[in-house]
């Protein structure tokens, strides 16, 4: 039996004592105001135990981690048909890249790039009457708390300076892969990125990906087992943009990061783990979050490989 509590505390202490590196995402002014030294961890196991340390109760901005849930909402309804609109290949490019889109005829390489998530947001506007409400209701139900919410300040802040996303949605529209109004699509995407959540809620939320698509309370199936396998494959290959190979190599778990400094990763059949530390490396992934997970899978020997 692995003593998760003492392992996560030990690694958290060890990393906290060392110099912290990286910058916060200043292109979202509201995120730049955050205390950069926050550092929280939460782990939920398939057997129902939870372990936490550090700032695990403090809320932060979910940002790109939400792309996994947006994709799940679209994929559960459309199945493989969705891949006509967005691919499943690692891009090897930064999250906000415009580079390959024109040559790829407006079909983003994968759903975890901003381009891909914008297309998925467009799909959701066609599939759901009120996608914001459906997403929030699902998140609240799965985590058993009403305290998860959209953060209007963060969303508004990103809307003032999110020039690359404005460019992306317009390029996608011009290439015919956005069907709805560009403002409507971008608003949905940015609102979803703004959601405030803490490590404990995030770990709980992602348990379905460790549990064949079924929520941990056994009440609903967000995805079927085959879709869950594929979702984990996309997280492993594309979850960290041009650092996905490095994450697979060092950590060995499917996961997803966000520029709010959060990272969540799962070991199918075992656990889900969420880490938050706001300073980001040059690839836009949490510096301490990556360090923590690398040490965690090394110390426990728990990875998919
Ligand atoms: N809202 C952010 C953006 O679109 C999300 C990016 C991220 O977390 N990597 O730029």
PDB file of C-alpha atoms and ligand atoms in Angstrom:
ATOM      1  CA  UNK A   1       0.000   0.000   0.000  1.00  0.00           C
ATOM      2  CA  UNK A   2       1.484   3.324  -1.094  1.00  0.00           C
ATOM      3  CA  UNK A   3       1.481   6.068   1.545  1.00  0.00           C
ATOM      4  CA  UNK A   4       0.268   8.804  -0.782  1.00  0.00           C
ATOM      5  CA  UNK A   5      -0.109  11.434   1.944  1.00  0.00           C
ATOM      6  CA  UNK A   6       3.479  11.290   3.094  1.00  0.00           C
ATOM      7  CA  UNK A   7       4.797  11.069  -0.482  1.00  0.00           C
ATOM      8  CA  UNK A   8       2.919  14.142  -1.715  1.00  0.00           C
ATOM      9  CA  UNK A   9       3.896  16.106   1.417  1.00  0.00           C
ATOM     10  CA  UNK A  10       7.523  15.166   1.064  1.00  0.00           C
ATOM     11  CA  UNK A  11       7.725  16.134  -2.609  1.00  0.00           C
ATOM     12  CA  UNK A  12       5.761  19.333  -1.981  1.00  0.00           C
ATOM     13  CA  UNK A  13       8.187  20.311   0.815  1.00  0.00           C
ATOM     14  CA  UNK A  14      11.212  19.410  -1.228  1.00  0.00           C
ATOM     15  CA  UNK A  15      10.118  21.512  -4.211  1.00  0.00           C
ATOM     16  CA  UNK A  16       8.933  24.409  -2.004  1.00  0.00           C
ATOM     17  CA  UNK A  17      12.435  24.736  -0.558  1.00  0.00           C
ATOM     18  CA  UNK A  18      13.978  25.202  -3.992  1.00  0.00           C
ATOM     19  CA  UNK A  19      13.970  28.297  -6.149  1.00  0.00           C
ATOM     20  CA  UNK A  20      10.824  28.752  -8.191  1.00  0.00           C
ATOM     21  CA  UNK A  21      11.129  29.659 -11.877  1.00  0.00           C
ATOM     22  CA  UNK A  22       8.920  30.937 -14.666  1.00  0.00           C
ATOM     23  CA  UNK A  23       6.412  33.691 -15.351  1.00  0.00           C
ATOM     24  CA  UNK A  24       2.655  34.002 -15.034  1.00  0.00           C
ATOM     25  CA  UNK A  25       0.516  34.436 -18.145  1.00  0.00           C
ATOM     26  CA  UNK A  26       0.668  38.232 -18.434  1.00  0.00           C
ATOM     27  CA  UNK A  27      -1.422  38.281 -21.628  1.00  0.00           C
ATOM     28  CA  UNK A  28      -4.349  37.685 -19.275  1.00  0.00           C
ATOM     29  CA  UNK A  29      -3.857  40.698 -16.940  1.00  0.00           C
ATOM     30  CA  UNK A  30      -6.110  39.274 -14.239  1.00  0.00           C
ATOM     31  CA  UNK A  31      -3.887  36.169 -13.969  1.00  0.00           C
ATOM     32  CA  UNK A  32      -0.758  38.296 -13.661  1.00  0.00           C
ATOM     33  CA  UNK A  33      -2.069  39.607 -10.324  1.00  0.00           C
ATOM     34  CA  UNK A  34      -1.922  36.199  -8.656  1.00  0.00           C
ATOM     35  CA  UNK A  35       0.405  35.175  -5.786  1.00  0.00           C
ATOM     36  CA  UNK A  36       3.041  33.308  -7.783  1.00  0.00           C
ATOM     37  CA  UNK A  37       4.225  31.155  -4.857  1.00  0.00           C
ATOM     38  CA  UNK A  38       0.957  29.292  -4.330  1.00  0.00           C
ATOM     39  CA  UNK A  39       1.409  25.540  -4.587  1.00  0.00           C
ATOM     40  CA  UNK A  40      -1.286  22.940  -4.012  1.00  0.00           C
ATOM     41  CA  UNK A  41      -1.799  19.238  -4.667  1.00  0.00           C
ATOM     42  CA  UNK A  42      -4.773  16.912  -4.459  1.00  0.00           C
ATOM     43  CA  UNK A  43      -5.043  13.233  -5.289  1.00  0.00           C
ATOM     44  CA  UNK A  44      -8.237  11.166  -5.559  1.00  0.00           C
ATOM     45  CA  UNK A  45      -8.115   7.406  -5.840  1.00  0.00           C
ATOM     46  CA  UNK A  46     -10.525   5.088  -7.530  1.00  0.00           C
ATOM     47  CA  UNK A  47     -11.239   3.550  -4.121  1.00  0.00           C
ATOM     48  CA  UNK A  48     -12.523   6.902  -2.878  1.00  0.00           C
ATOM     49  CA  UNK A  49      -9.593   8.149  -0.806  1.00  0.00           C
ATOM     50  CA  UNK A  50      -8.385  11.730  -1.166  1.00  0.00           C
ATOM     51  CA  UNK A  51      -5.048  13.231  -0.159  1.00  0.00           C
ATOM     52  CA  UNK A  52      -4.095  16.915  -0.222  1.00  0.00           C
ATOM     53  CA  UNK A  53      -1.270  19.259   0.633  1.00  0.00           C
ATOM     54  CA  UNK A  54      -0.355  22.961   0.329  1.00  0.00           C
ATOM     55  CA  UNK A  55      -2.833  25.359  -1.281  1.00  0.00           C
ATOM     56  CA  UNK A  56      -5.237  22.660  -2.417  1.00  0.00           C
ATOM     57  CA  UNK A  57      -8.310  24.603  -1.334  1.00  0.00           C
ATOM     58  CA  UNK A  58      -7.437  27.845  -3.134  1.00  0.00           C
ATOM     59  CA  UNK A  59      -9.286  28.501  -6.365  1.00  0.00           C
ATOM     60  CA  UNK A  60      -7.418  29.211  -9.574  1.00  0.00           C
ATOM     61  CA  UNK A  61      -8.270  29.654 -13.241  1.00  0.00           C
ATOM     62  CA  UNK A  62      -8.805  26.350 -15.033  1.00  0.00           C
ATOM     63  CA  UNK A  63      -7.806  27.741 -18.468  1.00  0.00           C
ATOM     64  CA  UNK A  64      -6.842  25.079 -21.038  1.00  0.00           C
ATOM     65  CA  UNK A  65      -7.655  22.179 -18.720  1.00  0.00           C
ATOM     66  CA  UNK A  66     -11.286  22.867 -19.586  1.00  0.00           C
ATOM     67  CA  UNK A  67     -10.537  21.803 -23.185  1.00  0.00           C
ATOM     68  CA  UNK A  68     -10.743  18.175 -22.005  1.00  0.00           C
ATOM     69  CA  UNK A  69     -14.279  18.667 -20.726  1.00  0.00           C
ATOM     70  CA  UNK A  70     -15.355  20.623 -23.785  1.00  0.00           C
ATOM     71  CA  UNK A  71     -14.053  17.809 -25.951  1.00  0.00           C
ATOM     72  CA  UNK A  72     -15.801  15.192 -23.788  1.00  0.00           C
ATOM     73  CA  UNK A  73     -19.099  17.036 -24.191  1.00  0.00           C
ATOM     74  CA  UNK A  74     -18.752  17.149 -27.968  1.00  0.00           C
ATOM     75  CA  UNK A  75     -17.297  13.639 -28.375  1.00  0.00           C
ATOM     76  CA  UNK A  76     -19.934  11.952 -26.205  1.00  0.00           C
ATOM     77  CA  UNK A  77     -22.626  13.282 -28.557  1.00  0.00           C
ATOM     78  CA  UNK A  78     -20.911  13.139 -31.954  1.00  0.00           C
ATOM     79  CA  UNK A  79     -18.526  10.194 -31.572  1.00  0.00           C
ATOM     80  CA  UNK A  80     -15.921   9.792 -34.341  1.00  0.00           C
ATOM     81  CA  UNK A  81     -17.769  12.230 -36.599  1.00  0.00           C
ATOM     82  CA  UNK A  82     -16.089  14.964 -34.588  1.00  0.00           C
ATOM     83  CA  UNK A  83     -12.704  14.120 -36.132  1.00  0.00           C
ATOM     84  CA  UNK A  84     -13.841  15.615 -39.444  1.00  0.00           C
ATOM     85  CA  UNK A  85     -13.586  19.006 -37.764  1.00  0.00           C
ATOM     86  CA  UNK A  86     -10.451  18.533 -35.647  1.00  0.00           C
ATOM     87  CA  UNK A  87      -7.574  16.008 -35.753  1.00  0.00           C
ATOM     88  CA  UNK A  88      -5.876  13.897 -33.105  1.00  0.00           C
ATOM     89  CA  UNK A  89      -2.213  14.425 -34.042  1.00  0.00           C
ATOM     90  CA  UNK A  90       0.283  16.115 -31.740  1.00  0.00           C
ATOM     91  CA  UNK A  91       1.103  19.506 -33.217  1.00  0.00           C
ATOM     92  CA  UNK A  92       4.576  20.115 -31.841  1.00  0.00           C
ATOM     93  CA  UNK A  93       3.614  23.794 -31.793  1.00  0.00           C
ATOM     94  CA  UNK A  94       2.720  26.250 -28.985  1.00  0.00           C
ATOM     95  CA  UNK A  95      -0.860  26.277 -27.697  1.00  0.00           C
ATOM     96  CA  UNK A  96      -1.750  29.535 -29.424  1.00  0.00           C
ATOM     97  CA  UNK A  97      -0.095  28.801 -32.772  1.00  0.00           C
ATOM     98  CA  UNK A  98      -1.674  29.957 -36.018  1.00  0.00           C
ATOM     99  CA  UNK A  99       1.125  28.460 -38.090  1.00  0.00           C
ATOM    100  CA  UNK A 100      -0.171  25.209 -39.541  1.00  0.00           C
ATOM    101  CA  UNK A 101      -3.837  26.105 -39.792  1.00  0.00           C
ATOM    102  CA  UNK A 102      -3.852  27.545 -43.298  1.00  0.00           C
ATOM    103  CA  UNK A 103      -1.960  24.607 -44.805  1.00  0.00           C
ATOM    104  CA  UNK A 104      -4.240  22.194 -42.971  1.00  0.00           C
ATOM    105  CA  UNK A 105      -7.319  23.788 -44.588  1.00  0.00           C
ATOM    106  CA  UNK A 106      -8.607  25.039 -41.246  1.00  0.00           C
ATOM    107  CA  UNK A 107      -8.671  21.639 -39.519  1.00  0.00           C
ATOM    108  CA  UNK A 108      -6.684  22.055 -36.277  1.00  0.00           C
ATOM    109  CA  UNK A 109      -4.192  19.267 -35.602  1.00  0.00           C
ATOM    110  CA  UNK A 110      -5.760  18.442 -32.244  1.00  0.00           C
ATOM    111  CA  UNK A 111      -8.497  19.586 -29.859  1.00  0.00           C
ATOM    112  CA  UNK A 112      -6.113  20.804 -27.134  1.00  0.00           C
ATOM    113  CA  UNK A 113      -4.539  23.588 -29.155  1.00  0.00           C
ATOM    114  CA  UNK A 114      -6.469  26.856 -28.908  1.00  0.00           C
ATOM    115  CA  UNK A 115      -7.519  26.446 -32.547  1.00  0.00           C
ATOM    116  CA  UNK A 116      -8.865  22.972 -31.804  1.00  0.00           C
ATOM    117  CA  UNK A 117     -10.724  24.066 -28.686  1.00  0.00           C
ATOM    118  CA  UNK A 118     -12.273  26.984 -30.572  1.00  0.00           C
ATOM    119  CA  UNK A 119     -13.635  24.539 -33.180  1.00  0.00           C
ATOM    120  CA  UNK A 120     -14.947  22.308 -30.370  1.00  0.00           C
ATOM    121  CA  UNK A 121     -16.643  25.358 -28.809  1.00  0.00           C
ATOM    122  CA  UNK A 122     -18.309  26.040 -32.149  1.00  0.00           C
ATOM    123  CA  UNK A 123     -19.522  22.418 -32.250  1.00  0.00           C
ATOM    124  CA  UNK A 124     -20.924  22.759 -28.710  1.00  0.00           C
ATOM    125  CA  UNK A 125     -22.985  25.781 -29.723  1.00  0.00           C
ATOM    126  CA  UNK A 126     -24.723  23.546 -32.258  1.00  0.00           C
ATOM    127  CA  UNK A 127     -25.094  20.547 -29.945  1.00  0.00           C
ATOM    128  CA  UNK A 128     -26.282  22.164 -26.710  1.00  0.00           C
ATOM    129  CA  UNK A 129     -28.982  24.700 -26.133  1.00  0.00           C
ATOM    130  CA  UNK A 130     -26.974  26.321 -23.327  1.00  0.00           C
ATOM    131  CA  UNK A 131     -23.433  24.860 -23.324  1.00  0.00           C
ATOM    132  CA  UNK A 132     -22.219  27.079 -20.433  1.00  0.00           C
ATOM    133  CA  UNK A 133     -25.013  25.868 -18.226  1.00  0.00           C
ATOM    134  CA  UNK A 134     -24.599  22.191 -19.264  1.00  0.00           C
ATOM    135  CA  UNK A 135     -20.857  22.351 -18.570  1.00  0.00           C
ATOM    136  CA  UNK A 136     -21.238  23.987 -15.165  1.00  0.00           C
ATOM    137  CA  UNK A 137     -24.060  21.671 -14.113  1.00  0.00           C
ATOM    138  CA  UNK A 138     -21.948  18.645 -15.038  1.00  0.00           C
ATOM    139  CA  UNK A 139     -18.903  19.969 -13.155  1.00  0.00           C
ATOM    140  CA  UNK A 140     -20.932  20.765 -10.055  1.00  0.00           C
ATOM    141  CA  UNK A 141     -22.663  17.413 -10.065  1.00  0.00           C
ATOM    142  CA  UNK A 142     -19.462  15.396 -10.500  1.00  0.00           C
ATOM    143  CA  UNK A 143     -17.598  17.281  -7.777  1.00  0.00           C
ATOM    144  CA  UNK A 144     -20.605  17.507  -5.471  1.00  0.00           C
ATOM    145  CA  UNK A 145     -20.165  21.227  -4.916  1.00  0.00           C
ATOM    146  CA  UNK A 146     -21.850  24.387  -6.122  1.00  0.00           C
ATOM    147  CA  UNK A 147     -18.792  26.517  -5.491  1.00  0.00           C
ATOM    148  CA  UNK A 148     -17.357  26.096  -9.018  1.00  0.00           C
ATOM    149  CA  UNK A 149     -18.193  29.171 -11.109  1.00  0.00           C
ATOM    150  CA  UNK A 150     -17.366  31.236 -14.181  1.00  0.00           C
ATOM    151  CA  UNK A 151     -15.025  34.112 -13.354  1.00  0.00           C
ATOM    152  CA  UNK A 152     -16.346  37.081 -15.305  1.00  0.00           C
ATOM    153  CA  UNK A 153     -13.304  39.204 -14.397  1.00  0.00           C
ATOM    154  CA  UNK A 154     -10.820  36.711 -15.818  1.00  0.00           C
ATOM    155  CA  UNK A 155     -12.895  36.213 -18.960  1.00  0.00           C
ATOM    156  CA  UNK A 156     -13.230  39.983 -19.496  1.00  0.00           C
ATOM    157  CA  UNK A 157      -9.523  40.428 -18.860  1.00  0.00           C
ATOM    158  CA  UNK A 158      -8.587  37.877 -21.505  1.00  0.00           C
ATOM    159  CA  UNK A 159     -11.056  39.406 -23.942  1.00  0.00           C
ATOM    160  CA  UNK A 160      -9.153  42.718 -23.780  1.00  0.00           C
ATOM    161  CA  UNK A 161      -5.813  41.228 -24.794  1.00  0.00           C
ATOM    162  CA  UNK A 162      -6.482  37.865 -26.425  1.00  0.00           C
ATOM    163  CA  UNK A 163      -5.385  38.996 -29.874  1.00  0.00           C
ATOM    164  CA  UNK A 164      -4.177  35.591 -31.029  1.00  0.00           C
ATOM    165  CA  UNK A 165      -7.494  33.933 -30.208  1.00  0.00           C
ATOM    166  CA  UNK A 166      -9.314  36.652 -32.129  1.00  0.00           C
ATOM    167  CA  UNK A 167      -7.020  35.930 -35.069  1.00  0.00           C
ATOM    168  CA  UNK A 168      -7.563  32.178 -34.744  1.00  0.00           C
ATOM    169  CA  UNK A 169     -11.349  32.293 -34.660  1.00  0.00           C
ATOM    170  CA  UNK A 170     -11.398  34.593 -37.695  1.00  0.00           C
ATOM    171  CA  UNK A 171      -8.963  32.415 -39.641  1.00  0.00           C
ATOM    172  CA  UNK A 172     -11.034  29.331 -38.786  1.00  0.00           C
ATOM    173  CA  UNK A 173     -14.187  31.135 -39.880  1.00  0.00           C
ATOM    174  CA  UNK A 174     -12.613  32.186 -43.177  1.00  0.00           C
ATOM    175  CA  UNK A 175     -11.559  28.588 -43.807  1.00  0.00           C
ATOM    176  CA  UNK A 176     -15.088  27.344 -43.123  1.00  0.00           C
ATOM    177  CA  UNK A 177     -14.462  25.452 -39.860  1.00  0.00           C
ATOM    178  CA  UNK A 178     -16.390  27.806 -37.579  1.00  0.00           C
ATOM    179  CA  UNK A 179     -20.123  27.841 -38.305  1.00  0.00           C
ATOM    180  CA  UNK A 180     -21.448  30.216 -35.674  1.00  0.00           C
ATOM    181  CA  UNK A 181     -20.775  33.883 -35.202  1.00  0.00           C
ATOM    182  CA  UNK A 182     -17.073  34.444 -34.309  1.00  0.00           C
ATOM    183  CA  UNK A 183     -17.836  36.579 -31.226  1.00  0.00           C
ATOM    184  CA  UNK A 184     -20.234  34.000 -29.893  1.00  0.00           C
ATOM    185  CA  UNK A 185     -17.699  31.187 -30.319  1.00  0.00           C
ATOM    186  CA  UNK A 186     -14.819  33.116 -28.787  1.00  0.00           C
ATOM    187  CA  UNK A 187     -16.969  34.235 -25.853  1.00  0.00           C
ATOM    188  CA  UNK A 188     -17.947  30.661 -25.082  1.00  0.00           C
ATOM    189  CA  UNK A 189     -14.339  29.449 -25.292  1.00  0.00           C
ATOM    190  CA  UNK A 190     -12.988  32.251 -23.079  1.00  0.00           C
ATOM    191  CA  UNK A 191     -15.803  31.985 -20.542  1.00  0.00           C
ATOM    192  CA  UNK A 192     -15.074  28.273 -20.170  1.00  0.00           C
ATOM    193  CA  UNK A 193     -11.342  28.956 -19.699  1.00  0.00           C
ATOM    194  CA  UNK A 194     -12.181  31.390 -16.877  1.00  0.00           C
ATOM    195  CA  UNK A 195     -13.787  28.818 -14.574  1.00  0.00           C
ATOM    196  CA  UNK A 196     -12.472  28.985 -11.002  1.00  0.00           C
ATOM    197  CA  UNK A 197     -11.744  25.653  -9.342  1.00  0.00           C
ATOM    198  CA  UNK A 198      -9.398  24.207  -6.704  1.00  0.00           C
ATOM    199  CA  UNK A 199      -7.093  21.169  -6.759  1.00  0.00           C
ATOM    200  CA  UNK A 200      -9.481  18.949  -4.823  1.00  0.00           C
ATOM    201  CA  UNK A 201     -12.376  19.661  -7.176  1.00  0.00           C
ATOM    202  CA  UNK A 202     -10.174  19.238 -10.233  1.00  0.00           C
ATOM    203  CA  UNK A 203      -8.838  15.852  -9.153  1.00  0.00           C
ATOM    204  CA  UNK A 204     -12.384  14.684  -8.446  1.00  0.00           C
ATOM    205  CA  UNK A 205     -13.660  16.031 -11.735  1.00  0.00           C
ATOM    206  CA  UNK A 206     -11.114  14.081 -13.761  1.00  0.00           C
ATOM    207  CA  UNK A 207     -11.757  10.771 -12.005  1.00  0.00           C
ATOM    208  CA  UNK A 208     -14.031   9.694 -14.861  1.00  0.00           C
ATOM    209  CA  UNK A 209     -10.938   9.412 -17.062  1.00  0.00           C
ATOM    210  CA  UNK A 210      -9.396   7.011 -14.532  1.00  0.00           C
ATOM    211  CA  UNK A 211     -12.680   5.135 -14.282  1.00  0.00           C
ATOM    212  CA  UNK A 212     -13.666   4.087 -17.844  1.00  0.00           C
ATOM    213  CA  UNK A 213     -15.715   7.253 -18.309  1.00  0.00           C
ATOM    214  CA  UNK A 214     -17.932   6.755 -15.307  1.00  0.00           C
ATOM    215  CA  UNK A 215     -18.099   9.419 -12.604  1.00  0.00           C
ATOM    216  CA  UNK A 216     -16.733   8.317  -9.275  1.00  0.00           C
ATOM    217  CA  UNK A 217     -20.127   8.431  -7.586  1.00  0.00           C
ATOM    218  CA  UNK A 218     -21.224   5.885 -10.198  1.00  0.00           C
ATOM    219  CA  UNK A 219     -24.109   8.139 -11.173  1.00  0.00           C
ATOM    220  CA  UNK A 220     -23.296   8.931 -14.767  1.00  0.00           C
ATOM    221  CA  UNK A 221     -21.169   7.966 -17.720  1.00  0.00           C
ATOM    222  CA  UNK A 222     -19.577  11.013 -19.289  1.00  0.00           C
ATOM    223  CA  UNK A 223     -17.896   8.842 -21.939  1.00  0.00           C
ATOM    224  CA  UNK A 224     -17.999   5.147 -22.796  1.00  0.00           C
ATOM    225  CA  UNK A 225     -14.880   3.046 -22.058  1.00  0.00           C
ATOM    226  CA  UNK A 226     -13.617   3.167 -25.652  1.00  0.00           C
ATOM    227  CA  UNK A 227     -14.035   6.952 -25.835  1.00  0.00           C
ATOM    228  CA  UNK A 228     -12.262   7.253 -22.480  1.00  0.00           C
ATOM    229  CA  UNK A 229      -9.296   5.300 -23.796  1.00  0.00           C
ATOM    230  CA  UNK A 230      -9.089   7.650 -26.771  1.00  0.00           C
ATOM    231  CA  UNK A 231      -9.443  10.762 -24.634  1.00  0.00           C
ATOM    232  CA  UNK A 232      -6.517   9.611 -22.483  1.00  0.00           C
ATOM    233  CA  UNK A 233      -4.484   8.946 -25.631  1.00  0.00           C
ATOM    234  CA  UNK A 234      -5.111  12.493 -26.843  1.00  0.00           C
ATOM    235  CA  UNK A 235      -4.128  13.894 -23.447  1.00  0.00           C
ATOM    236  CA  UNK A 236      -0.915  11.897 -23.480  1.00  0.00           C
ATOM    237  CA  UNK A 237       0.073  12.960 -26.992  1.00  0.00           C
ATOM    238  CA  UNK A 238      -1.295  16.522 -27.089  1.00  0.00           C
ATOM    239  CA  UNK A 239      -2.005  17.655 -23.509  1.00  0.00           C
ATOM    240  CA  UNK A 240       1.150  19.760 -23.163  1.00  0.00           C
ATOM    241  CA  UNK A 241       1.527  21.179 -26.688  1.00  0.00           C
ATOM    242  CA  UNK A 242       5.182  21.208 -27.753  1.00  0.00           C
ATOM    243  CA  UNK A 243       6.135  19.720 -24.388  1.00  0.00           C
ATOM    244  CA  UNK A 244       3.862  16.656 -24.672  1.00  0.00           C
ATOM    245  CA  UNK A 245       6.732  14.290 -25.465  1.00  0.00           C
ATOM    246  CA  UNK A 246       8.719  15.609 -22.551  1.00  0.00           C
ATOM    247  CA  UNK A 247       5.772  15.150 -20.175  1.00  0.00           C
ATOM    248  CA  UNK A 248       5.171  11.581 -21.366  1.00  0.00           C
ATOM    249  CA  UNK A 249       8.881  10.876 -20.972  1.00  0.00           C
ATOM    250  CA  UNK A 250       9.290  12.391 -17.521  1.00  0.00           C
ATOM    251  CA  UNK A 251       5.870  11.776 -15.959  1.00  0.00           C
ATOM    252  CA  UNK A 252       4.300   8.973 -17.978  1.00  0.00           C
ATOM    253  CA  UNK A 253       0.647   9.880 -17.431  1.00  0.00           C
ATOM    254  CA  UNK A 254      -2.076  11.345 -19.650  1.00  0.00           C
ATOM    255  CA  UNK A 255      -2.646  14.895 -18.466  1.00  0.00           C
ATOM    256  CA  UNK A 256      -3.592  18.459 -19.299  1.00  0.00           C
ATOM    257  CA  UNK A 257      -2.182  21.813 -18.308  1.00  0.00           C
ATOM    258  CA  UNK A 258      -3.541  25.359 -18.281  1.00  0.00           C
ATOM    259  CA  UNK A 259      -1.921  28.796 -18.168  1.00  0.00           C
ATOM    260  CA  UNK A 260      -3.533  29.344 -14.768  1.00  0.00           C
ATOM    261  CA  UNK A 261      -0.745  27.034 -13.535  1.00  0.00           C
ATOM    262  CA  UNK A 262      -2.905  23.945 -13.047  1.00  0.00           C
ATOM    263  CA  UNK A 263      -2.061  20.450 -14.260  1.00  0.00           C
ATOM    264  CA  UNK A 264      -4.231  17.385 -13.913  1.00  0.00           C
ATOM    265  CA  UNK A 265      -3.116  13.836 -14.743  1.00  0.00           C
ATOM    266  CA  UNK A 266      -4.704  10.406 -14.435  1.00  0.00           C
ATOM    267  CA  UNK A 267      -3.583   6.831 -14.017  1.00  0.00           C
ATOM    268  CA  UNK A 268      -6.461   4.756 -15.456  1.00  0.00           C
ATOM    269  CA  UNK A 269      -7.759   2.310 -12.880  1.00  0.00           C
ATOM    270  CA  UNK A 270      -5.941   4.073 -10.030  1.00  0.00           C
ATOM    271  CA  UNK A 271      -6.125   7.804  -9.467  1.00  0.00           C
ATOM    272  CA  UNK A 272      -6.424  11.376 -10.651  1.00  0.00           C
ATOM    273  CA  UNK A 273      -4.006  14.043  -9.398  1.00  0.00           C
ATOM    274  CA  UNK A 274      -4.199  17.835  -9.637  1.00  0.00           C
ATOM    275  CA  UNK A 275      -1.299  20.216  -8.999  1.00  0.00           C
ATOM    276  CA  UNK A 276      -1.342  24.011  -9.069  1.00  0.00           C
ATOM    277  CA  UNK A 277       1.551  26.447  -9.089  1.00  0.00           C
ATOM    278  CA  UNK A 278       1.160  29.635 -11.156  1.00  0.00           C
ATOM    279  CA  UNK A 279       4.658  30.172 -12.568  1.00  0.00           C
ATOM    280  CA  UNK A 280       4.892  28.773 -16.093  1.00  0.00           C
ATOM    281  CA  UNK A 281       7.859  27.599 -18.110  1.00  0.00           C
ATOM    282  CA  UNK A 282       8.421  28.891 -21.644  1.00  0.00           C
ATOM    283  CA  UNK A 283       5.981  26.318 -23.034  1.00  0.00           C
ATOM    284  CA  UNK A 284       3.154  27.683 -20.865  1.00  0.00           C
ATOM    285  CA  UNK A 285       3.131  24.735 -18.436  1.00  0.00           C
ATOM    286  CA  UNK A 286       3.485  25.032 -14.647  1.00  0.00           C
ATOM    287  CA  UNK A 287       7.159  24.810 -13.678  1.00  0.00           C
ATOM    288  CA  UNK A 288       6.549  23.318 -10.241  1.00  0.00           C
ATOM    289  CA  UNK A 289       3.579  21.296 -11.427  1.00  0.00           C
ATOM    290  CA  UNK A 290       5.773  19.424 -13.884  1.00  0.00           C
ATOM    291  CA  UNK A 291       8.524  18.952 -11.309  1.00  0.00           C
ATOM    292  CA  UNK A 292       6.028  17.636  -8.781  1.00  0.00           C
ATOM    293  CA  UNK A 293       4.502  15.077 -11.124  1.00  0.00           C
ATOM    294  CA  UNK A 294       7.868  13.903 -12.345  1.00  0.00           C
ATOM    295  CA  UNK A 295       8.995  13.255  -8.775  1.00  0.00           C
ATOM    296  CA  UNK A 296       5.639  11.753  -7.843  1.00  0.00           C
ATOM    297  CA  UNK A 297       5.626   9.083 -10.557  1.00  0.00           C
ATOM    298  CA  UNK A 298       9.308   8.374  -9.896  1.00  0.00           C
ATOM    299  CA  UNK A 299       8.756   7.957  -6.153  1.00  0.00           C
ATOM    300  CA  UNK A 300       5.641   5.795  -6.473  1.00  0.00           C
ATOM    301  CA  UNK A 301       6.551   3.925  -9.658  1.00  0.00           C
ATOM    302  CA  UNK A 302       2.963   4.677 -10.740  1.00  0.00           C
ATOM    303  CA  UNK A 303       2.696   5.506 -14.441  1.00  0.00           C
ATOM    304  CA  UNK A 304       1.122   3.989 -17.541  1.00  0.00           C
ATOM    305  CA  UNK A 305       4.482   2.675 -18.721  1.00  0.00           C
TER     306      UNK A 305
HETATM  307  N1  LIG B   1      -7.477  30.986 -22.286  1.00  0.00           N
HETATM  308  C1  LIG B   1      -6.133  30.656 -22.671  1.00  0.00           C
HETATM  309  C2  LIG B   1      -5.901  31.036 -24.125  1.00  0.00           C
HETATM  310  O1  LIG B   1      -6.740  30.826 -24.925  1.00  0.00           O
HETATM  311  C3  LIG B   1      -5.879  29.190 -22.476  1.00  0.00           C
HETATM  312  C4  LIG B   1      -4.493  28.785 -22.888  1.00  0.00           C
HETATM  313  C5  LIG B   1      -3.857  27.768 -21.986  1.00  0.00           C
HETATM  314  O2  LIG B   1      -4.264  27.554 -20.857  1.00  0.00           O
HETATM  315  N2  LIG B   1      -2.804  27.169 -22.482  1.00  0.00           N
HETATM  316  O3  LIG B   1      -4.879  31.550 -24.482  1.00  0.00           O
END
